[in-house]
Coordinates of C-alpha atoms in Angstrom, one line a residue:
Chain A
M1 CA 81.5 136.9 337.2
S2 CA 78.7 135.2 339.9
T3 CA 76.8 137.2 342.1
H4 CA 78.7 135.3 345.0
D5 CA 81.7 136.9 344.0
H6 CA 80.0 140.6 344.2
S7 CA 78.8 140.3 347.6
T8 CA 81.9 138.6 348.8
L9 CA 84.1 141.2 347.8
A10 CA 81.7 143.7 348.9
A11 CA 81.9 142.6 352.5
T12 CA 85.8 142.5 352.2
R13 CA 85.7 145.9 350.9
P14 CA 82.9 148.3 351.4
D15 CA 84.1 151.2 349.6
F16 CA 83.8 149.0 346.4
A17 CA 80.0 148.7 347.1
A18 CA 79.8 152.6 347.6
I19 CA 81.8 153.2 344.8
A20 CA 79.9 151.1 342.2
A21 CA 76.3 152.9 343.5
W22 CA 77.6 156.3 342.0
I23 CA 78.7 154.4 338.6
P24 CA 75.8 154.2 336.0
L25 CA 75.7 151.8 333.4
G26 CA 78.4 151.3 330.8
A27 CA 80.2 154.2 332.3
S28 CA 84.3 154.3 331.0
V29 CA 86.7 153.7 334.5
L30 CA 90.5 154.2 335.2
D31 CA 91.1 152.5 338.5
L32 CA 94.5 154.3 339.2
G33 CA 97.1 151.6 341.2
C34 CA 93.9 149.0 340.2
G35 CA 96.2 146.1 342.3
D36 CA 95.1 143.0 341.1
G37 CA 92.1 144.6 339.2
S38 CA 89.2 143.3 342.2
L39 CA 87.5 146.3 342.1
L40 CA 87.2 147.0 337.9
R41 CA 86.4 142.9 338.1
Y42 CA 83.3 144.2 340.4
L43 CA 82.8 147.3 338.2
Q44 CA 82.7 145.3 334.6
G45 CA 79.9 142.7 337.1
T46 CA 77.7 145.7 338.7
S47 CA 78.2 148.5 336.2
K48 CA 79.4 146.8 333.0
V49 CA 81.9 149.6 333.2
Q50 CA 84.3 149.8 330.2
G51 CA 87.1 149.8 332.4
Y52 CA 91.2 150.2 332.6
G53 CA 93.4 149.9 335.7
V54 CA 97.1 151.2 336.1
E55 CA 99.3 149.3 337.7
I56 CA 103.3 149.5 338.5
S57 CA 103.6 146.1 340.0
D58 CA 104.2 143.0 337.5
D59 CA 103.0 140.4 339.5
N60 CA 99.3 142.7 340.0
I61 CA 99.9 142.7 335.8
V62 CA 99.4 139.2 336.0
A63 CA 97.0 139.0 338.3
C64 CA 94.3 141.4 336.0
I65 CA 95.1 139.7 332.8
R66 CA 94.0 136.3 335.2
N67 CA 90.5 138.7 336.3
Q68 CA 89.8 139.7 332.8
V69 CA 91.1 143.5 333.6
N70 CA 92.2 145.6 330.8
V71 CA 95.5 146.8 332.7
I72 CA 98.6 149.4 331.6
Q73 CA 101.5 148.9 333.8
G74 CA 102.5 152.5 334.3
D75 CA 103.8 154.3 337.5
L76 CA 101.6 156.8 338.7
E77 CA 104.4 158.9 340.3
S78 CA 105.3 160.3 337.1
G79 CA 101.9 161.3 336.1
L80 CA 98.9 160.2 333.6
S81 CA 100.5 161.5 330.4
G82 CA 99.9 158.1 328.5
F83 CA 95.7 159.0 329.0
E84 CA 94.0 161.9 327.3
S85 CA 92.8 164.9 328.6
N86 CA 88.7 163.9 329.4
A87 CA 89.1 159.8 328.7
F88 CA 87.3 158.8 330.8
D89 CA 83.9 159.4 333.0
Y90 CA 85.5 158.3 336.4
V91 CA 88.8 158.0 337.4
I92 CA 89.1 156.1 340.7
L93 CA 92.2 155.9 343.2
S94 CA 91.2 153.0 345.8
Q95 CA 93.3 153.2 349.5
T96 CA 96.3 154.7 347.0
L97 CA 95.7 158.4 347.5
Q98 CA 97.4 157.9 351.5
A99 CA 100.7 155.9 349.6
T100 CA 101.4 158.5 346.4
R101 CA 104.1 160.8 346.6
H102 CA 103.2 163.2 344.5
T103 CA 99.6 163.4 345.8
E104 CA 98.6 166.9 344.7
P105 CA 99.9 166.6 341.3
L106 CA 97.9 163.1 341.0
M107 CA 94.7 164.6 341.8
Q108 CA 94.6 167.5 339.2
E109 CA 95.8 164.8 336.5
M110 CA 93.1 162.5 337.5
L111 CA 90.3 165.5 337.1
R112 CA 92.3 166.4 333.6
V113 CA 91.9 162.9 332.4
G114 CA 88.1 162.0 334.2
R115 CA 85.0 164.4 334.3
E116 CA 85.1 163.3 338.1
G117 CA 87.2 161.8 340.4
I118 CA 86.4 159.1 343.3
V119 CA 89.1 158.7 346.2
S120 CA 88.8 156.1 349.1
F121 CA 91.3 156.3 352.2
P122 CA 91.5 155.5 355.7
N123 CA 90.5 158.1 357.9
F124 CA 93.4 159.3 360.1
G125 CA 91.0 161.1 362.9
Y126 CA 89.1 158.3 363.3
W127 CA 88.9 157.7 367.3
R128 CA 91.2 154.5 367.2
N129 CA 93.7 156.1 365.6
R130 CA 93.6 159.0 368.0
M131 CA 93.3 156.8 370.8
D132 CA 96.9 154.9 369.8
I133 CA 98.4 158.3 369.3
L134 CA 96.7 159.7 372.9
Q135 CA 98.8 156.4 374.2
G136 CA 101.8 157.0 372.5
N137 CA 101.8 154.6 369.4
M138 CA 101.4 154.9 365.7
P139 CA 98.3 153.7 365.0
V140 CA 97.9 149.9 363.7
S141 CA 94.7 148.3 362.4
E142 CA 92.9 146.4 359.8
V143 CA 92.4 150.0 357.8
L144 CA 96.0 150.8 358.6
P145 CA 98.2 147.9 358.7
Y146 CA 101.7 148.4 358.6
Q147 CA 104.0 149.4 361.2
W148 CA 105.6 152.8 361.1
Y149 CA 109.0 151.4 359.7
D150 CA 107.8 149.4 357.0
T151 CA 104.2 151.4 356.3
P152 CA 103.9 152.4 352.2
N153 CA 101.7 155.5 353.5
V154 CA 103.5 158.9 353.3
H155 CA 100.5 161.2 352.8
L156 CA 97.9 159.7 355.9
C157 CA 95.3 162.7 356.2
T158 CA 91.7 162.7 358.3
L159 CA 88.4 163.7 356.6
H160 CA 88.6 167.3 357.6
D161 CA 92.4 167.6 355.6
F162 CA 91.1 166.0 352.6
E163 CA 87.8 168.3 352.7
T164 CA 90.1 171.5 352.8
F165 CA 93.0 170.0 350.3
C166 CA 89.9 170.1 347.9
H167 CA 88.5 173.2 348.7
D168 CA 91.8 175.3 348.7
N169 CA 92.4 172.5 344.7
K170 CA 89.3 174.4 343.5
M171 CA 87.6 171.1 343.3
T172 CA 83.6 170.0 344.3
I173 CA 83.0 167.5 346.9
L174 CA 79.5 166.0 344.8
D175 CA 79.2 162.7 347.3
R176 CA 80.9 161.2 350.6
R177 CA 80.1 158.0 352.3
V178 CA 81.9 156.5 355.4
M179 CA 82.0 153.9 356.7
T180 CA 84.0 151.7 359.8
G181 CA 83.5 148.0 358.6
D182 CA 80.3 148.1 356.4
S183 CA 78.2 150.0 358.2
E184 CA 77.9 153.2 357.1
I185 CA 78.1 156.2 359.7
K186 CA 76.3 160.1 359.7
L187 CA 77.2 161.0 363.1
L188 CA 80.4 162.4 363.3
P189 CA 82.5 161.1 360.6
N190 CA 85.7 162.4 360.7
L191 CA 85.7 160.8 364.6
L192 CA 84.0 157.8 364.1
G193 CA 84.7 156.6 360.5
S194 CA 87.2 154.3 359.6
T195 CA 86.7 154.9 355.9
A196 CA 86.1 157.3 353.4
V197 CA 85.0 157.5 350.1
Y198 CA 84.6 160.6 348.2
R199 CA 83.2 161.7 345.0
F200 CA 84.8 165.2 343.3
K201 CA 85.2 167.4 340.1
R202 CA 86.9 170.2 339.3
A203 CA 84.9 173.5 340.6
V204 CA 83.3 175.8 337.8
Chain B
M1 CA 103.2 138.6 290.1
P2 CA 100.9 136.4 288.6
S3 CA 101.7 133.2 291.1
Y4 CA 103.7 133.0 294.4
E5 CA 104.3 130.0 296.8
L6 CA 103.8 130.3 301.0
V7 CA 105.7 128.1 303.0
Y8 CA 104.3 127.0 306.5
E9 CA 104.2 124.8 309.5
T10 CA 101.2 124.0 311.7
Y11 CA 101.6 122.9 315.4
G12 CA 98.3 121.8 317.7
T13 CA 94.9 121.1 315.9
L14 CA 92.2 123.2 314.2
N15 CA 89.1 122.6 316.3
Q16 CA 85.8 121.8 315.2
D17 CA 84.4 125.6 314.0
K18 CA 88.1 126.4 313.7
S19 CA 88.3 129.2 316.5
N20 CA 91.5 128.6 317.7
A21 CA 93.6 129.7 315.3
V22 CA 97.1 131.4 316.0
L23 CA 99.0 133.0 313.5
V24 CA 103.1 134.0 314.5
C25 CA 104.1 136.4 312.3
H26 CA 108.0 136.6 311.9
A27 CA 110.5 140.0 312.2
L28 CA 113.6 140.4 310.0
S29 CA 115.1 136.9 310.2
G30 CA 112.6 135.1 310.9
H31 CA 110.6 131.9 309.3
H32 CA 108.3 129.3 309.6
H33 CA 109.7 127.6 311.4
V34 CA 108.5 128.5 314.8
A35 CA 108.6 125.7 317.0
G36 CA 110.0 122.4 317.8
Y37 CA 112.7 120.1 315.7
Y38 CA 112.2 118.2 312.8
A39 CA 112.6 114.5 313.2
D40 CA 115.9 114.0 310.8
D41 CA 117.5 117.5 312.2
P42 CA 117.0 117.8 315.9
K43 CA 119.3 120.4 316.5
N44 CA 117.3 122.6 314.4
I45 CA 114.7 124.3 317.0
G46 CA 112.4 126.3 316.3
W47 CA 112.8 130.2 316.7
W48 CA 110.2 130.8 319.4
D49 CA 110.4 127.9 320.9
T50 CA 110.1 129.2 324.6
M51 CA 106.9 130.3 323.3
V52 CA 105.3 127.9 321.4
G53 CA 104.6 124.2 322.0
P54 CA 102.8 122.0 324.4
G55 CA 102.2 123.0 327.7
K56 CA 104.2 126.8 326.5
P57 CA 102.5 130.1 326.9
I58 CA 101.2 129.7 323.8
D59 CA 99.9 126.3 324.4
T60 CA 99.6 123.7 321.0
E61 CA 97.3 121.5 323.2
K62 CA 94.9 124.6 323.0
F63 CA 96.1 126.5 320.0
F64 CA 96.1 125.3 316.4
V65 CA 99.5 127.6 315.6
I66 CA 100.5 128.8 312.1
G67 CA 104.0 130.0 311.1
L68 CA 104.8 131.1 308.0
N69 CA 107.9 132.5 305.4
N70 CA 106.5 135.2 304.7
L71 CA 106.7 136.6 301.0
G72 CA 110.1 137.7 299.7
G73 CA 111.6 135.4 302.9
C74 CA 114.7 133.2 302.0
H75 CA 113.3 130.5 303.6
G76 CA 111.4 128.4 301.3
S77 CA 108.3 130.8 300.3
T78 CA 108.8 133.1 297.0
G79 CA 111.5 135.3 297.1
P80 CA 114.7 136.9 295.3
M81 CA 116.5 133.6 295.0
S82 CA 113.4 132.1 293.3
I83 CA 113.5 130.8 289.9
N84 CA 111.0 133.8 288.6
P85 CA 109.3 131.5 285.8
K86 CA 108.9 133.6 283.0
T87 CA 112.8 133.7 282.4
G88 CA 113.9 130.5 284.0
K89 CA 116.4 132.7 286.5
P90 CA 116.4 133.9 290.4
Y91 CA 114.1 137.5 290.6
G92 CA 117.1 139.2 292.1
A93 CA 116.9 142.7 291.4
S94 CA 113.6 142.0 290.1
F95 CA 111.8 141.3 292.9
P96 CA 109.1 143.7 294.1
V97 CA 109.5 145.7 297.4
V98 CA 107.3 143.8 299.2
T99 CA 105.4 145.8 302.6
V100 CA 103.8 144.8 306.0
E101 CA 100.2 145.4 304.2
D102 CA 101.2 143.4 301.4
W103 CA 102.3 140.2 303.8
V104 CA 99.2 140.5 305.5
E105 CA 97.0 140.1 302.2
S106 CA 99.4 137.3 301.7
Q107 CA 99.0 135.7 305.2
A108 CA 94.7 136.5 304.4
R109 CA 95.5 134.4 301.5
L110 CA 96.9 131.4 303.2
A111 CA 94.0 131.8 306.5
D112 CA 91.4 131.4 303.1
Q113 CA 93.4 128.4 302.3
L114 CA 92.8 126.9 305.6
G115 CA 89.6 127.8 305.9
I116 CA 90.2 130.2 308.7
D117 CA 87.7 133.0 308.4
Q118 CA 88.6 134.2 312.2
F119 CA 91.8 133.8 314.0
A120 CA 91.8 133.7 317.5
A121 CA 94.9 135.8 317.8
I122 CA 97.7 137.1 315.6
I123 CA 101.6 137.9 317.3
G124 CA 104.4 138.8 316.1
G125 CA 107.9 140.6 317.7
S126 CA 109.6 143.7 316.2
L127 CA 108.3 143.5 312.3
G128 CA 106.0 141.0 313.2
G129 CA 104.4 143.1 315.7
M130 CA 104.2 145.4 312.9
Q131 CA 102.1 142.5 311.1
A132 CA 99.6 141.9 314.0
L133 CA 98.6 145.3 314.3
Q134 CA 97.8 146.1 310.0
W135 CA 95.7 142.8 310.3
S136 CA 93.5 144.9 313.0
L137 CA 93.4 147.4 310.8
A138 CA 92.8 145.6 306.9
H139 CA 91.1 142.8 308.5
P140 CA 89.1 143.8 311.9
E141 CA 86.8 141.3 311.3
R142 CA 89.3 138.3 310.8
V143 CA 91.4 138.8 314.3
R144 CA 89.7 138.5 318.2
H145 CA 93.7 139.3 319.6
V146 CA 96.0 141.3 318.4
L147 CA 99.4 140.2 320.4
A148 CA 102.8 143.5 319.5
I149 CA 105.5 142.7 321.0
A150 CA 108.5 145.0 321.2
S151 CA 107.4 146.9 318.5
A152 CA 105.8 149.8 317.0
P153 CA 103.4 152.1 314.9
R154 CA 106.3 153.0 312.7
L155 CA 109.8 153.5 312.8
T156 CA 111.8 156.2 314.2
A157 CA 114.2 158.7 312.0
Q158 CA 117.0 156.7 314.0
N159 CA 115.6 153.6 313.4
I160 CA 115.2 154.0 309.3
A161 CA 119.6 155.6 309.8
F162 CA 120.6 151.7 311.4
N163 CA 118.5 150.3 308.6
D164 CA 120.0 152.3 305.8
V165 CA 123.6 151.8 307.2
A166 CA 122.7 148.0 306.6
R167 CA 121.1 148.3 303.5
N168 CA 124.3 150.3 302.2
A169 CA 126.8 147.7 303.5
I170 CA 125.2 144.9 301.3
L171 CA 124.1 147.7 297.9
T172 CA 127.9 148.4 297.7
D173 CA 129.9 144.6 298.4
P174 CA 130.8 144.3 295.2
N175 CA 129.6 141.1 295.0
F176 CA 126.0 142.9 295.3
Y177 CA 126.0 143.6 290.9
G178 CA 122.6 145.3 291.7
G179 CA 121.0 142.4 293.1
D180 CA 121.5 139.9 290.4
Y181 CA 124.6 138.3 292.0
Y182 CA 123.2 134.7 291.4
E183 CA 123.9 134.2 288.4
H184 CA 127.4 135.5 288.7
G185 CA 127.9 132.7 291.4
V186 CA 129.1 135.1 293.9
V187 CA 127.3 136.3 297.3
P188 CA 127.6 139.4 298.9
T189 CA 128.5 138.2 302.2
R190 CA 130.6 141.4 303.2
G191 CA 127.8 143.7 302.8
L192 CA 125.7 140.8 304.4
R193 CA 127.8 140.9 307.7
L194 CA 128.5 144.1 308.3
A195 CA 124.7 144.5 308.1
R196 CA 123.9 141.8 310.6
M197 CA 127.2 143.1 313.0
L198 CA 125.4 146.6 312.7
G199 CA 122.3 144.9 313.4
H200 CA 123.1 142.5 316.5
I201 CA 124.3 145.8 318.2
T202 CA 121.3 147.3 318.6
Y203 CA 119.4 144.1 319.4
L204 CA 121.4 144.3 322.5
S205 CA 121.3 147.1 325.5
N206 CA 124.8 148.8 326.7
D207 CA 124.3 146.6 330.0
A208 CA 123.6 143.4 328.0
M209 CA 126.7 143.7 326.4
A210 CA 128.6 145.1 329.3
D211 CA 127.8 142.5 331.3
K212 CA 128.3 139.4 329.1
F213 CA 131.5 141.0 327.4
G214 CA 133.2 143.6 329.3
R215 CA 136.4 144.6 327.9
G216 CA 137.1 140.9 327.9
L217 CA 140.2 140.1 325.6
R218 CA 140.4 136.5 323.8
S219 CA 144.3 136.9 324.5
D220 CA 145.5 138.4 327.3
K221 CA 147.1 141.3 326.0
Y222 CA 146.6 143.7 323.6
S223 CA 147.6 142.8 319.8
Y224 CA 148.6 146.2 318.6
S225 CA 146.9 145.4 315.6
Y226 CA 143.3 145.1 313.8
D227 CA 142.7 141.6 314.5
I228 CA 140.4 140.5 316.6
D229 CA 141.2 141.5 320.4
F230 CA 138.2 142.1 322.4
E231 CA 135.4 139.8 322.8
I232 CA 132.8 141.7 321.9
E233 CA 134.4 141.9 318.7
S234 CA 134.9 137.8 318.2
Y235 CA 131.3 137.5 319.0
L236 CA 130.1 139.9 316.3
R237 CA 131.9 138.6 313.3
Y238 CA 131.0 135.2 315.0
Q239 CA 127.3 136.3 314.5
G240 CA 128.1 138.4 310.9
D241 CA 129.5 135.0 309.5
K242 CA 126.5 132.9 310.8
F243 CA 123.8 134.5 309.3
A244 CA 125.9 135.9 306.0
A245 CA 126.3 131.7 305.6
Y246 CA 122.4 131.2 305.0
F247 CA 120.4 134.3 304.7
D248 CA 119.8 135.9 301.7
A249 CA 120.8 139.8 300.9
N250 CA 118.0 140.8 299.1
T251 CA 115.6 139.7 301.2
Y252 CA 117.6 141.5 304.1
L253 CA 117.4 144.3 301.7
L254 CA 113.6 144.3 301.6
M255 CA 112.8 143.4 305.1
T256 CA 114.3 146.3 305.9
K257 CA 112.6 148.4 303.8
A258 CA 109.2 146.9 304.8
L259 CA 110.3 147.5 307.9
D260 CA 111.0 151.6 307.1
Y261 CA 107.6 152.0 305.3
F262 CA 105.0 151.2 307.7
D263 CA 103.1 153.6 308.9
P264 CA 99.5 153.6 309.4
A265 CA 99.0 156.7 310.6
R266 CA 100.6 158.3 307.5
E267 CA 97.0 158.2 305.5
Y268 CA 95.4 159.7 308.6
D269 CA 97.9 163.2 308.6
D270 CA 99.7 161.1 311.0
D271 CA 97.3 160.6 313.4
L272 CA 97.7 156.9 314.5
N273 CA 94.1 157.3 316.8
K274 CA 92.6 158.2 313.3
A275 CA 93.8 154.9 311.9
F276 CA 93.3 152.7 314.7
A277 CA 89.6 153.9 314.3
V278 CA 88.5 150.3 312.6
A279 CA 90.2 148.0 314.6
R280 CA 87.7 146.1 316.0
A281 CA 90.3 143.6 318.2
N282 CA 91.4 143.1 321.9
F283 CA 95.2 143.9 322.3
L284 CA 97.6 142.9 324.6
V285 CA 100.9 144.7 323.7
V286 CA 104.6 144.3 325.2
S287 CA 107.8 146.0 325.7
F288 CA 111.2 145.6 327.1
T289 CA 112.7 148.6 329.5
T290 CA 116.3 148.3 327.7
D291 CA 115.2 147.8 324.0
W292 CA 116.0 151.1 322.7
R293 CA 115.6 149.8 318.9
F294 CA 112.1 149.5 319.4
A295 CA 111.7 151.3 323.1
P296 CA 108.4 151.3 325.3
E297 CA 107.5 154.9 324.2
R298 CA 107.1 153.1 320.7
S299 CA 104.7 151.1 322.2
R300 CA 103.0 153.4 324.9
T301 CA 102.2 155.3 321.6
I302 CA 100.4 152.5 320.3
V303 CA 98.6 152.2 323.7
K304 CA 97.1 155.7 323.3
S305 CA 95.9 155.4 319.9
L306 CA 94.2 151.9 321.4
L307 CA 92.9 153.9 324.6
H308 CA 91.6 156.7 322.5
N309 CA 89.2 154.3 320.1
R310 CA 88.0 152.6 323.5
L311 CA 89.3 149.2 322.3
K312 CA 90.2 146.6 325.0
V313 CA 94.1 146.9 325.7
S314 CA 96.1 145.3 328.3
Y315 CA 100.5 146.7 328.1
A316 CA 102.9 145.0 330.2
E317 CA 106.6 146.8 330.4
I318 CA 108.9 144.0 331.0
T319 CA 112.1 144.6 333.1
S320 CA 114.6 142.8 331.1
T321 CA 118.3 143.5 330.4
H322 CA 118.2 141.8 327.0
G323 CA 117.4 144.7 324.7
H324 CA 115.3 144.3 321.6
D325 CA 116.6 140.3 321.4
S326 CA 114.0 140.4 325.2
F327 CA 111.5 139.4 323.2
L328 CA 112.7 135.9 322.0
M329 CA 114.1 135.1 325.4
Q330 CA 113.2 132.8 328.4
H331 CA 111.8 135.2 331.4
T332 CA 109.5 133.9 333.7
H333 CA 107.4 137.1 334.3
Y334 CA 107.2 137.9 330.7
H335 CA 106.1 134.4 329.8
N336 CA 103.6 134.9 332.6
V337 CA 101.6 137.9 331.1
M338 CA 101.8 135.5 328.0
R339 CA 100.0 133.1 329.5
A340 CA 97.3 135.1 331.1
Y341 CA 96.6 136.2 328.4
F342 CA 96.6 133.2 326.0
D343 CA 94.7 131.3 328.9
N344 CA 92.0 133.7 328.8
I345 CA 91.7 133.3 325.0
A346 CA 91.5 130.0 325.1
S347 CA 88.8 130.1 327.4
E348 CA 86.6 132.3 324.9
F349 CA 86.7 128.9 322.3
T350 CA 86.4 126.3 325.0
A351 CA 83.7 127.7 327.1

């Protein structure tokens, strides 16, 4: 994979670069809901990861194989029983959390199968979303591109919500990157950030 | 056995560094004629012609594809029907029971003969998939990609049970003569026919059978006799007759026994993870949703052990209505998966 591909992908998906920055060379990675395998392909280039993806869609299985990414066809909603405990250094759920139905058991499963979990999701607390709601409409944006009636997103949350969830489920947040477009947001992230990426592990 | 012959067919051209060879392992009733047809026999189309050929998923313009008839077969390789040079009579009952492991060793000798040190890929469906898996264990350095389609790491009790009913149909046929029926000038057709009818039921799904035949009748009313009433009866009898006319009963026994015995985990305290510890190949595992003879669960067991050993593996679970037979059928998504995977393999040696 060329450097050109890396920079193009990092520009379209700024969370990719944030995730890559956390993953050491040669780590083992499981990417849940891996789509066409773009993230794993990116991480194979940047971090030489031993990567596997999990996907349910037939088209994405073919796309992953074309992208030379290992992919296992399966349904996240029925758990990760096909994977042994502590099998991976990192289990990633990139822009998929909000579309999962059984979100709580899936988060637990991530930390059974992986040493650490990485999750990225659109921040529902982003000020533009709040403005839309104030004006009486469901937010539709680049990060939340769906209409209320066709959205796969059933579990949207804010940064505060996610952090409370981790705390209540005995998960320790190790790192957080909040972004709007490709710029990092440090000030008032729950208001000014449109996307968040978290790295977390089981609390001891 | 002091000597044996294997019949094989090849398609495409072996490249300069002999890096583009693909071995296709056949299942219970398969043989060496994998693809295409013969100039003097245009109706005899290979059993996997949908998959193998110019421009097909296993593209013979890129790959050198080898199909063979396994040892013990009845399509030209040495088998129970062949003349034992020591006695001048067919081997019959004296033909040894051969295993998947034996087949892989004989296939390795064929590869030696052809000067192929390492296959780009070894692929098979069902019992053929077991041979492909066995290659990765017995000769890990001789195969880069293993494709196990609609296969299993070992049969379940239910699966062995089906095989044993099939074998009993043959063994109890009065024309079987303990396996030496050739010298009596007869064939245990009834047994072989029943065996195939039973097998055929298990290769189809309930839904596929319901869709194709339902309760359809051959005529518009019941006969109130034991003649054929339903379309499914007619179909199964036809399939049984067709098969019994060309297949050898001893080969059928031998093939089903090879299926039953295959169990690479057995010598590792039933730990398949340990069995795959020696494997080095990259894997593609494919199953079909309605296949209850080699169910997706069995393929997922293979995948789990490959993951345990950090081997490269992809797994596709194809939505198909055709049961175990799906692996032989034309299916757009299935073929897209295969094509994508084989394109990657091709890019490794053309690059």
